[in-house]
Amino acid sequence: MKKVVFFALSLLGSPALATQFGDSLGIRCPVLFDGRVPKSMTPPDFDKNSSIFDHQFVHGQNQTWAEIIKFTGVPESLFDIPKNAKPVEVTISNQSIFLPGGDPPMPQFGFRRSELIPATNNGTDITVQGTTLSIGHSTSEITFLTGKPFNQSFDPTVHDPKTLRLAGRQSNSPETTFFQTPFDFDIWHNFAVTLGWTTNKLTVYYSKGFAPLKRVAGPTFNDNSGGGQFHAGVFKLPTGPLGIDVNHQGFQEAPIDEGLIFGGIFIEDSSKGCVTTFPA
């Protein structure tokens, strides 16, 4: 049986100048990328060059977004409502096997992944400069995690696999967990994270349902060097003994039919201290 959870993510900044910016769509600060999905958008639209997300990446080598994206009719998230946008479900299946570049290319059979990235997001563009806000998965500077840690010693504070946690740079060992909360289903989990690309600072905001975001961690140190690329989706690691090559080894159950529902996706510029914790 598929288990679906609601996951709304945003990256936000200091509240000091929150009232100095505004727009008619509920975001108070300068917007670098607006990934809130119009209600007219259909799954095949994600495969078009005109999509707000990259129409080619990141998904299984023989898949299309039309096969991956679902619209389930769940209520809008906190920041979807002002723009009349709708939540989007990103799913994974047995076919969610990524084929990276290389010579020869080697399919990454170890994990399963489907991840939306902004059409403009190349790792050096405006969405990863200054101090920005974003929502979703990252496989570098920050990661959103759930389930049992692949290496339990990475974070001994995780006792219940059904938690949602935000950790720092993926290469950290032990894992650096900045915030964790029970991963309740059928309710929106709203996140905002500020990443200071030059200051190496991180701040986490969180709320449930339609409550305003509150600061729950930071500002604190996190290695944000090297820029990054914004991802919103599902990345499922395999199970197996420590030391395996998780790209190409390990066990994945079958059949796989899982998904996460995302809403209110946007990236805003908080380099001047602006933050959006509730729709204007």
PDB file of C-alpha atoms in Angstrom:
ATOM      1  CA  MET A   1       0.000   0.000   0.000  1.00  0.00           C
ATOM      2  CA  LYS A   2       1.268   3.441  -0.877  1.00  0.00           C
ATOM      3  CA  LYS A   3       1.860   5.773   2.063  1.00  0.00           C
ATOM      4  CA  VAL A   4       1.602   9.441   1.217  1.00  0.00           C
ATOM      5  CA  VAL A   5       2.642  12.315   3.452  1.00  0.00           C
ATOM      6  CA  PHE A   6       2.348  16.059   3.071  1.00  0.00           C
ATOM      7  CA  PHE A   7       5.616  17.976   2.987  1.00  0.00           C
ATOM      8  CA  ALA A   8       5.786  21.743   2.456  1.00  0.00           C
ATOM      9  CA  LEU A   9       9.271  23.224   2.315  1.00  0.00           C
ATOM     10  CA  SER A  10      10.747  26.711   1.989  1.00  0.00           C
ATOM     11  CA  LEU A  11      14.046  28.389   2.841  1.00  0.00           C
ATOM     12  CA  LEU A  12      13.674  31.588   4.879  1.00  0.00           C
ATOM     13  CA  GLY A  13      15.800  34.249   6.570  1.00  0.00           C
ATOM     14  CA  SER A  14      15.965  36.503   9.613  1.00  0.00           C
ATOM     15  CA  PRO A  15      12.608  38.124  10.522  1.00  0.00           C
ATOM     16  CA  ALA A  16      14.148  41.560  11.064  1.00  0.00           C
ATOM     17  CA  LEU A  17      12.984  43.055   7.746  1.00  0.00           C
ATOM     18  CA  ALA A  18       9.963  40.880   7.139  1.00  0.00           C
ATOM     19  CA  THR A  19       7.548  43.754   6.528  1.00  0.00           C
ATOM     20  CA  GLN A  20       9.715  45.676   4.067  1.00  0.00           C
ATOM     21  CA  PHE A  21       8.885  43.507   1.071  1.00  0.00           C
ATOM     22  CA  GLY A  22       5.658  42.147  -0.266  1.00  0.00           C
ATOM     23  CA  ASP A  23       3.728  40.917  -3.261  1.00  0.00           C
ATOM     24  CA  SER A  24       0.200  39.895  -4.123  1.00  0.00           C
ATOM     25  CA  LEU A  25       1.013  36.184  -3.924  1.00  0.00           C
ATOM     26  CA  GLY A  26       1.738  35.878  -0.223  1.00  0.00           C
ATOM     27  CA  ILE A  27       5.558  36.056  -0.270  1.00  0.00           C
ATOM     28  CA  ARG A  28       7.079  39.019   1.562  1.00  0.00           C
ATOM     29  CA  CYS A  29      10.629  38.869   0.171  1.00  0.00           C
ATOM     30  CA  PRO A  30      12.241  39.041  -3.303  1.00  0.00           C
ATOM     31  CA  VAL A  31      11.485  35.773  -5.093  1.00  0.00           C
ATOM     32  CA  LEU A  32      14.313  33.952  -6.860  1.00  0.00           C
ATOM     33  CA  PHE A  33      12.281  30.926  -7.927  1.00  0.00           C
ATOM     34  CA  ASP A  34       8.556  30.271  -7.628  1.00  0.00           C
ATOM     35  CA  GLY A  35       7.871  26.550  -7.849  1.00  0.00           C
ATOM     36  CA  ARG A  36       4.244  26.635  -6.764  1.00  0.00           C
ATOM     37  CA  VAL A  37       2.322  24.557  -9.263  1.00  0.00           C
ATOM     38  CA  PRO A  38      -0.542  26.226 -11.161  1.00  0.00           C
ATOM     39  CA  LYS A  39      -3.860  24.406 -10.885  1.00  0.00           C
ATOM     40  CA  SER A  40      -3.987  24.124 -14.679  1.00  0.00           C
ATOM     41  CA  MET A  41      -0.739  22.133 -14.812  1.00  0.00           C
ATOM     42  CA  THR A  42      -0.965  18.416 -15.681  1.00  0.00           C
ATOM     43  CA  PRO A  43       1.639  15.633 -15.271  1.00  0.00           C
ATOM     44  CA  PRO A  44       2.594  15.703 -19.001  1.00  0.00           C
ATOM     45  CA  ASP A  45       3.316  19.439 -18.660  1.00  0.00           C
ATOM     46  CA  PHE A  46       6.335  18.538 -16.508  1.00  0.00           C
ATOM     47  CA  ASP A  47       7.882  16.890 -19.584  1.00  0.00           C
ATOM     48  CA  LYS A  48       7.679  20.095 -21.616  1.00  0.00           C
ATOM     49  CA  ASN A  49      10.537  22.527 -22.102  1.00  0.00           C
ATOM     50  CA  SER A  50       8.238  25.256 -20.776  1.00  0.00           C
ATOM     51  CA  SER A  51       7.916  23.594 -17.354  1.00  0.00           C
ATOM     52  CA  ILE A  52       8.984  25.582 -14.278  1.00  0.00           C
ATOM     53  CA  PHE A  53      11.008  22.477 -13.352  1.00  0.00           C
ATOM     54  CA  ASP A  54      13.666  20.769 -15.434  1.00  0.00           C
ATOM     55  CA  HIS A  55      11.809  18.604 -17.927  1.00  0.00           C
ATOM     56  CA  GLN A  56      14.600  15.981 -18.188  1.00  0.00           C
ATOM     57  CA  PHE A  57      15.969  15.501 -14.661  1.00  0.00           C
ATOM     58  CA  VAL A  58      16.018  13.838 -12.175  1.00  0.00           C
ATOM     59  CA  HIS A  59      14.234  10.519 -12.687  1.00  0.00           C
ATOM     60  CA  GLY A  60      14.622   6.963 -13.935  1.00  0.00           C
ATOM     61  CA  GLN A  61      16.342   6.592 -17.289  1.00  0.00           C
ATOM     62  CA  ASN A  62      13.276   5.215 -19.081  1.00  0.00           C
ATOM     63  CA  GLN A  63      10.666   7.271 -17.265  1.00  0.00           C
ATOM     64  CA  THR A  64       8.742  10.454 -17.982  1.00  0.00           C
ATOM     65  CA  TRP A  65       7.366  12.951 -15.493  1.00  0.00           C
ATOM     66  CA  ALA A  66       3.886  12.063 -16.713  1.00  0.00           C
ATOM     67  CA  GLU A  67       4.421   8.634 -15.111  1.00  0.00           C
ATOM     68  CA  ILE A  68       5.854  10.050 -11.893  1.00  0.00           C
ATOM     69  CA  ILE A  69       3.840  13.163 -11.032  1.00  0.00           C
ATOM     70  CA  LYS A  70       0.447  12.712  -9.378  1.00  0.00           C
ATOM     71  CA  PHE A  71      -2.236  15.148  -8.264  1.00  0.00           C
ATOM     72  CA  THR A  72      -4.260  13.656  -5.435  1.00  0.00           C
ATOM     73  CA  GLY A  73      -6.612  16.501  -4.558  1.00  0.00           C
ATOM     74  CA  VAL A  74      -5.243  17.099  -1.054  1.00  0.00           C
ATOM     75  CA  PRO A  75      -5.810  20.575   0.431  1.00  0.00           C
ATOM     76  CA  GLU A  76      -3.422  23.360  -0.530  1.00  0.00           C
ATOM     77  CA  SER A  77      -0.458  24.074   1.714  1.00  0.00           C
ATOM     78  CA  LEU A  78       0.159  27.313   3.575  1.00  0.00           C
ATOM     79  CA  PHE A  79       1.832  29.164   0.681  1.00  0.00           C
ATOM     80  CA  ASP A  80      -0.165  27.558  -2.152  1.00  0.00           C
ATOM     81  CA  ILE A  81      -3.364  29.347  -1.189  1.00  0.00           C
ATOM     82  CA  PRO A  82      -2.347  32.945  -2.118  1.00  0.00           C
ATOM     83  CA  LYS A  83      -1.309  31.870  -5.633  1.00  0.00           C
ATOM     84  CA  ASN A  84      -4.219  29.465  -6.168  1.00  0.00           C
ATOM     85  CA  ALA A  85      -1.610  26.713  -6.615  1.00  0.00           C
ATOM     86  CA  LYS A  86      -1.930  23.002  -5.925  1.00  0.00           C
ATOM     87  CA  PRO A  87       0.247  20.391  -4.183  1.00  0.00           C
ATOM     88  CA  VAL A  88       2.188  17.906  -6.287  1.00  0.00           C
ATOM     89  CA  GLU A  89       3.058  14.310  -5.426  1.00  0.00           C
ATOM     90  CA  VAL A  90       6.459  12.987  -6.513  1.00  0.00           C
ATOM     91  CA  THR A  91       6.536   9.178  -6.643  1.00  0.00           C
ATOM     92  CA  ILE A  92       9.098   6.411  -6.975  1.00  0.00           C
ATOM     93  CA  SER A  93       8.677   2.915  -8.346  1.00  0.00           C
ATOM     94  CA  ASN A  94      10.820  -0.050  -9.403  1.00  0.00           C
ATOM     95  CA  GLN A  95      11.714   1.949 -12.528  1.00  0.00           C
ATOM     96  CA  SER A  96      13.162   4.931 -10.628  1.00  0.00           C
ATOM     97  CA  ILE A  97      16.759   4.008 -11.468  1.00  0.00           C
ATOM     98  CA  PHE A  98      18.899   6.978 -12.438  1.00  0.00           C
ATOM     99  CA  LEU A  99      21.478   6.817 -15.247  1.00  0.00           C
ATOM    100  CA  PRO A 100      24.181   9.463 -14.658  1.00  0.00           C
ATOM    101  CA  GLY A 101      26.676  10.668 -17.206  1.00  0.00           C
ATOM    102  CA  GLY A 102      30.012   8.916 -17.570  1.00  0.00           C
ATOM    103  CA  ASP A 103      31.925   6.645 -19.869  1.00  0.00           C
ATOM    104  CA  PRO A 104      30.585   4.079 -19.718  1.00  0.00           C
ATOM    105  CA  PRO A 105      27.356   5.174 -17.968  1.00  0.00           C
ATOM    106  CA  MET A 106      26.532   3.039 -14.950  1.00  0.00           C
ATOM    107  CA  PRO A 107      22.880   2.823 -13.842  1.00  0.00           C
ATOM    108  CA  GLN A 108      22.576   3.521 -10.121  1.00  0.00           C
ATOM    109  CA  PHE A 109      20.688   0.385  -9.081  1.00  0.00           C
ATOM    110  CA  GLY A 110      21.338   0.897  -5.372  1.00  0.00           C
ATOM    111  CA  PHE A 111      18.776   3.626  -4.762  1.00  0.00           C
ATOM    112  CA  ARG A 112      15.524   4.896  -6.258  1.00  0.00           C
ATOM    113  CA  ARG A 113      15.009   8.587  -6.979  1.00  0.00           C
ATOM    114  CA  SER A 114      12.601  11.101  -8.488  1.00  0.00           C
ATOM    115  CA  GLU A 115      13.495  14.754  -7.834  1.00  0.00           C
ATOM    116  CA  LEU A 116      12.228  18.032  -9.230  1.00  0.00           C
ATOM    117  CA  ILE A 117      14.815  20.778  -9.764  1.00  0.00           C
ATOM    118  CA  PRO A 118      14.195  24.340 -10.981  1.00  0.00           C
ATOM    119  CA  ALA A 119      14.614  24.680 -14.734  1.00  0.00           C
ATOM    120  CA  THR A 120      17.215  27.407 -14.089  1.00  0.00           C
ATOM    121  CA  ASN A 121      19.081  25.662 -11.260  1.00  0.00           C
ATOM    122  CA  ASN A 122      22.583  24.712 -12.458  1.00  0.00           C
ATOM    123  CA  GLY A 123      24.488  24.936  -9.175  1.00  0.00           C
ATOM    124  CA  THR A 124      25.861  28.440  -9.764  1.00  0.00           C
ATOM    125  CA  ASP A 125      22.763  30.456 -10.672  1.00  0.00           C
ATOM    126  CA  ILE A 126      20.988  33.072  -8.543  1.00  0.00           C
ATOM    127  CA  THR A 127      19.073  30.457  -6.516  1.00  0.00           C
ATOM    128  CA  VAL A 128      22.283  29.457  -4.719  1.00  0.00           C
ATOM    129  CA  GLN A 129      23.894  32.858  -4.208  1.00  0.00           C
ATOM    130  CA  GLY A 130      23.819  35.161  -1.205  1.00  0.00           C
ATOM    131  CA  THR A 131      21.501  33.923   1.548  1.00  0.00           C
ATOM    132  CA  THR A 132      18.556  32.146   0.019  1.00  0.00           C
ATOM    133  CA  LEU A 133      15.475  30.232   1.041  1.00  0.00           C
ATOM    134  CA  SER A 134      14.380  26.999  -0.581  1.00  0.00           C
ATOM    135  CA  ILE A 135      12.254  23.958  -0.056  1.00  0.00           C
ATOM    136  CA  GLY A 136      12.838  20.289  -0.510  1.00  0.00           C
ATOM    137  CA  HIS A 137      15.603  17.762  -0.812  1.00  0.00           C
ATOM    138  CA  SER A 138      19.256  18.514  -1.187  1.00  0.00           C
ATOM    139  CA  THR A 139      21.926  15.826  -1.427  1.00  0.00           C
ATOM    140  CA  SER A 140      24.758  18.138  -0.398  1.00  0.00           C
ATOM    141  CA  GLU A 141      24.558  21.045   2.060  1.00  0.00           C
ATOM    142  CA  ILE A 142      21.314  19.910   3.730  1.00  0.00           C
ATOM    143  CA  THR A 143      19.178  16.778   3.632  1.00  0.00           C
ATOM    144  CA  PHE A 144      15.618  16.025   4.735  1.00  0.00           C
ATOM    145  CA  LEU A 145      15.513  12.480   6.075  1.00  0.00           C
ATOM    146  CA  THR A 146      13.008   9.961   7.352  1.00  0.00           C
ATOM    147  CA  GLY A 147      13.163   6.283   8.235  1.00  0.00           C
ATOM    148  CA  LYS A 148      15.915   4.375   9.966  1.00  0.00           C
ATOM    149  CA  PRO A 149      19.363   5.907   9.392  1.00  0.00           C
ATOM    150  CA  PHE A 150      21.476   3.785   7.034  1.00  0.00           C
ATOM    151  CA  ASN A 151      24.196   3.912   9.660  1.00  0.00           C
ATOM    152  CA  GLN A 152      22.539   4.136  13.067  1.00  0.00           C
ATOM    153  CA  SER A 153      25.744   5.507  14.557  1.00  0.00           C
ATOM    154  CA  PHE A 154      25.401   8.584  12.317  1.00  0.00           C
ATOM    155  CA  ASP A 155      22.870  10.006  14.754  1.00  0.00           C
ATOM    156  CA  PRO A 156      22.156   8.098  17.979  1.00  0.00           C
ATOM    157  CA  THR A 157      19.348  10.556  18.837  1.00  0.00           C
ATOM    158  CA  VAL A 158      17.070   9.010  16.191  1.00  0.00           C
ATOM    159  CA  HIS A 159      15.088   6.339  18.047  1.00  0.00           C
ATOM    160  CA  ASP A 160      11.904   6.246  15.948  1.00  0.00           C
ATOM    161  CA  PRO A 161      12.172   5.687  12.175  1.00  0.00           C
ATOM    162  CA  LYS A 162       8.916   7.614  11.744  1.00  0.00           C
ATOM    163  CA  THR A 163      10.613  10.962  12.238  1.00  0.00           C
ATOM    164  CA  LEU A 164      11.248  13.797   9.845  1.00  0.00           C
ATOM    165  CA  ARG A 165      14.628  15.384  10.363  1.00  0.00           C
ATOM    166  CA  LEU A 166      16.787  18.044   8.794  1.00  0.00           C
ATOM    167  CA  ALA A 167      20.492  17.277   8.742  1.00  0.00           C
ATOM    168  CA  GLY A 168      23.544  19.151   7.554  1.00  0.00           C
ATOM    169  CA  ARG A 169      26.072  18.373   4.867  1.00  0.00           C
ATOM    170  CA  GLN A 170      25.625  14.834   3.623  1.00  0.00           C
ATOM    171  CA  SER A 171      29.294  13.934   3.988  1.00  0.00           C
ATOM    172  CA  ASN A 172      29.253  14.672   7.730  1.00  0.00           C
ATOM    173  CA  SER A 173      29.970  11.640   9.894  1.00  0.00           C
ATOM    174  CA  PRO A 174      28.380  11.439  12.363  1.00  0.00           C
ATOM    175  CA  GLU A 175      25.287  12.956  10.789  1.00  0.00           C
ATOM    176  CA  THR A 176      24.547  16.483  12.004  1.00  0.00           C
ATOM    177  CA  THR A 177      20.848  16.695  12.848  1.00  0.00           C
ATOM    178  CA  PHE A 178      19.591  20.229  13.407  1.00  0.00           C
ATOM    179  CA  PHE A 179      15.908  19.442  13.944  1.00  0.00           C
ATOM    180  CA  GLN A 180      13.623  16.418  14.099  1.00  0.00           C
ATOM    181  CA  THR A 181       9.908  15.928  14.645  1.00  0.00           C
ATOM    182  CA  PRO A 182       7.446  13.001  14.561  1.00  0.00           C
ATOM    183  CA  PHE A 183       6.437  12.391  10.939  1.00  0.00           C
ATOM    184  CA  ASP A 184       2.667  12.442  11.339  1.00  0.00           C
ATOM    185  CA  PHE A 185       0.699  11.636   8.208  1.00  0.00           C
ATOM    186  CA  ASP A 186      -2.261  13.583   6.793  1.00  0.00           C
ATOM    187  CA  ILE A 187      -0.931  16.961   7.918  1.00  0.00           C
ATOM    188  CA  TRP A 188       1.357  19.532   6.318  1.00  0.00           C
ATOM    189  CA  HIS A 189       4.893  19.756   7.680  1.00  0.00           C
ATOM    190  CA  ASN A 190       6.164  23.233   6.782  1.00  0.00           C
ATOM    191  CA  PHE A 191       9.898  23.866   6.648  1.00  0.00           C
ATOM    192  CA  ALA A 192      11.995  26.898   5.830  1.00  0.00           C
ATOM    193  CA  VAL A 193      15.772  26.930   5.860  1.00  0.00           C
ATOM    194  CA  THR A 194      18.176  29.825   5.409  1.00  0.00           C
ATOM    195  CA  LEU A 195      21.508  28.933   3.879  1.00  0.00           C
ATOM    196  CA  GLY A 196      24.239  31.544   4.072  1.00  0.00           C
ATOM    197  CA  TRP A 197      26.477  30.693   1.145  1.00  0.00           C
ATOM    198  CA  THR A 198      29.207  33.075   2.293  1.00  0.00           C
ATOM    199  CA  THR A 199      28.630  32.935   6.077  1.00  0.00           C
ATOM    200  CA  ASN A 200      28.201  29.139   6.368  1.00  0.00           C
ATOM    201  CA  LYS A 201      25.212  29.695   8.633  1.00  0.00           C
ATOM    202  CA  LEU A 202      21.955  27.752   8.718  1.00  0.00           C
ATOM    203  CA  THR A 203      18.621  28.545  10.377  1.00  0.00           C
ATOM    204  CA  VAL A 204      15.588  26.246  10.461  1.00  0.00           C
ATOM    205  CA  TYR A 205      11.912  27.254  10.710  1.00  0.00           C
ATOM    206  CA  TYR A 206       9.031  24.814  11.137  1.00  0.00           C
ATOM    207  CA  SER A 207       5.279  24.567  11.677  1.00  0.00           C
ATOM    208  CA  LYS A 208       2.392  22.161  11.137  1.00  0.00           C
ATOM    209  CA  GLY A 209      -0.821  22.645   9.227  1.00  0.00           C
ATOM    210  CA  PHE A 210      -1.472  26.326   8.589  1.00  0.00           C
ATOM    211  CA  ALA A 211       0.396  27.772  11.568  1.00  0.00           C
ATOM    212  CA  PRO A 212       3.090  30.430  11.003  1.00  0.00           C
ATOM    213  CA  LEU A 213       6.637  29.148  10.755  1.00  0.00           C
ATOM    214  CA  LYS A 214       8.695  29.449  13.946  1.00  0.00           C
ATOM    215  CA  ARG A 215      12.476  29.329  14.302  1.00  0.00           C
ATOM    216  CA  VAL A 216      13.444  25.938  15.766  1.00  0.00           C
ATOM    217  CA  ALA A 217      17.219  25.851  15.189  1.00  0.00           C
ATOM    218  CA  GLY A 218      20.090  28.209  14.463  1.00  0.00           C
ATOM    219  CA  PRO A 219      21.585  30.324  13.300  1.00  0.00           C
ATOM    220  CA  THR A 220      24.372  27.781  13.517  1.00  0.00           C
ATOM    221  CA  PHE A 221      27.342  26.614  11.508  1.00  0.00           C
ATOM    222  CA  ASN A 222      26.848  24.424   8.453  1.00  0.00           C
ATOM    223  CA  ASP A 223      29.348  23.923   5.645  1.00  0.00           C
ATOM    224  CA  ASN A 224      27.567  25.542   2.680  1.00  0.00           C
ATOM    225  CA  SER A 225      30.663  25.779   0.512  1.00  0.00           C
ATOM    226  CA  GLY A 226      30.502  24.800  -3.130  1.00  0.00           C
ATOM    227  CA  GLY A 227      27.036  26.129  -3.931  1.00  0.00           C
ATOM    228  CA  GLY A 228      24.387  23.531  -4.544  1.00  0.00           C
ATOM    229  CA  GLN A 229      21.337  22.470  -6.468  1.00  0.00           C
ATOM    230  CA  PHE A 230      17.799  22.575  -5.145  1.00  0.00           C
ATOM    231  CA  HIS A 231      15.903  19.259  -5.230  1.00  0.00           C
ATOM    232  CA  ALA A 232      12.338  18.446  -4.141  1.00  0.00           C
ATOM    233  CA  GLY A 233      11.482  14.790  -4.360  1.00  0.00           C
ATOM    234  CA  VAL A 234      12.174  11.295  -3.079  1.00  0.00           C
ATOM    235  CA  PHE A 235      15.573   9.602  -2.761  1.00  0.00           C
ATOM    236  CA  LYS A 236      15.372   6.117  -1.226  1.00  0.00           C
ATOM    237  CA  LEU A 237      18.588   4.489  -0.030  1.00  0.00           C
ATOM    238  CA  PRO A 238      18.957   0.696  -0.109  1.00  0.00           C
ATOM    239  CA  THR A 239      19.369  -1.559   2.903  1.00  0.00           C
ATOM    240  CA  GLY A 240      22.511  -3.589   3.405  1.00  0.00           C
ATOM    241  CA  PRO A 241      25.701  -3.846   5.439  1.00  0.00           C
ATOM    242  CA  LEU A 242      27.841  -0.805   6.139  1.00  0.00           C
ATOM    243  CA  GLY A 243      30.509  -0.170   3.562  1.00  0.00           C
ATOM    244  CA  ILE A 244      28.509  -1.105   0.475  1.00  0.00           C
ATOM    245  CA  ASP A 245      28.425   1.151  -2.552  1.00  0.00           C
ATOM    246  CA  VAL A 246      24.928   2.600  -2.094  1.00  0.00           C
ATOM    247  CA  ASN A 247      24.952   3.810  -5.694  1.00  0.00           C
ATOM    248  CA  HIS A 248      25.170   0.319  -7.104  1.00  0.00           C
ATOM    249  CA  GLN A 249      24.675  -2.182  -4.259  1.00  0.00           C
ATOM    250  CA  GLY A 250      22.139  -3.019  -1.579  1.00  0.00           C
ATOM    251  CA  PHE A 251      18.569  -4.288  -1.432  1.00  0.00           C
ATOM    252  CA  GLN A 252      15.385  -2.538  -2.531  1.00  0.00           C
ATOM    253  CA  GLU A 253      12.009  -4.067  -1.817  1.00  0.00           C
ATOM    254  CA  ALA A 254       9.630  -4.700  -4.711  1.00  0.00           C
ATOM    255  CA  PRO A 255       7.178  -3.589  -5.783  1.00  0.00           C
ATOM    256  CA  ILE A 256       7.897   0.029  -4.792  1.00  0.00           C
ATOM    257  CA  ASP A 257       4.958   2.434  -4.796  1.00  0.00           C
ATOM    258  CA  GLU A 258       5.746   5.421  -2.612  1.00  0.00           C
ATOM    259  CA  GLY A 259       5.398   9.171  -2.778  1.00  0.00           C
ATOM    260  CA  LEU A 260       5.741  12.508  -1.022  1.00  0.00           C
ATOM    261  CA  ILE A 261       3.359  15.413  -1.547  1.00  0.00           C
ATOM    262  CA  PHE A 262       5.006  18.825  -1.829  1.00  0.00           C
ATOM    263  CA  GLY A 263       3.373  22.225  -1.655  1.00  0.00           C
ATOM    264  CA  GLY A 264       4.330  25.883  -1.451  1.00  0.00           C
ATOM    265  CA  ILE A 265       7.701  25.468  -3.157  1.00  0.00           C
ATOM    266  CA  PHE A 266       9.643  28.691  -3.572  1.00  0.00           C
ATOM    267  CA  ILE A 267      13.079  30.210  -3.072  1.00  0.00           C
ATOM    268  CA  GLU A 268      13.432  33.795  -1.889  1.00  0.00           C
ATOM    269  CA  ASP A 269      16.350  36.136  -1.281  1.00  0.00           C
ATOM    270  CA  SER A 270      16.985  36.767   2.407  1.00  0.00           C
ATOM    271  CA  SER A 271      20.413  38.347   2.002  1.00  0.00           C
ATOM    272  CA  LYS A 272      19.049  41.537   3.627  1.00  0.00           C
ATOM    273  CA  GLY A 273      17.423  39.707   6.502  1.00  0.00           C
ATOM    274  CA  CYS A 274      13.972  39.262   4.982  1.00  0.00           C
ATOM    275  CA  VAL A 275      11.887  36.230   5.899  1.00  0.00           C
ATOM    276  CA  THR A 276       8.429  34.987   4.986  1.00  0.00           C
ATOM    277  CA  THR A 277       6.968  32.919   7.809  1.00  0.00           C
ATOM    278  CA  PHE A 278       3.311  33.395   6.899  1.00  0.00           C
ATOM    279  CA  PRO A 279       1.513  34.558   3.729  1.00  0.00           C
ATOM    280  CA  ALA A 280       1.260  38.312   3.449  1.00  0.00           C
TER     281      ALA A 280
END
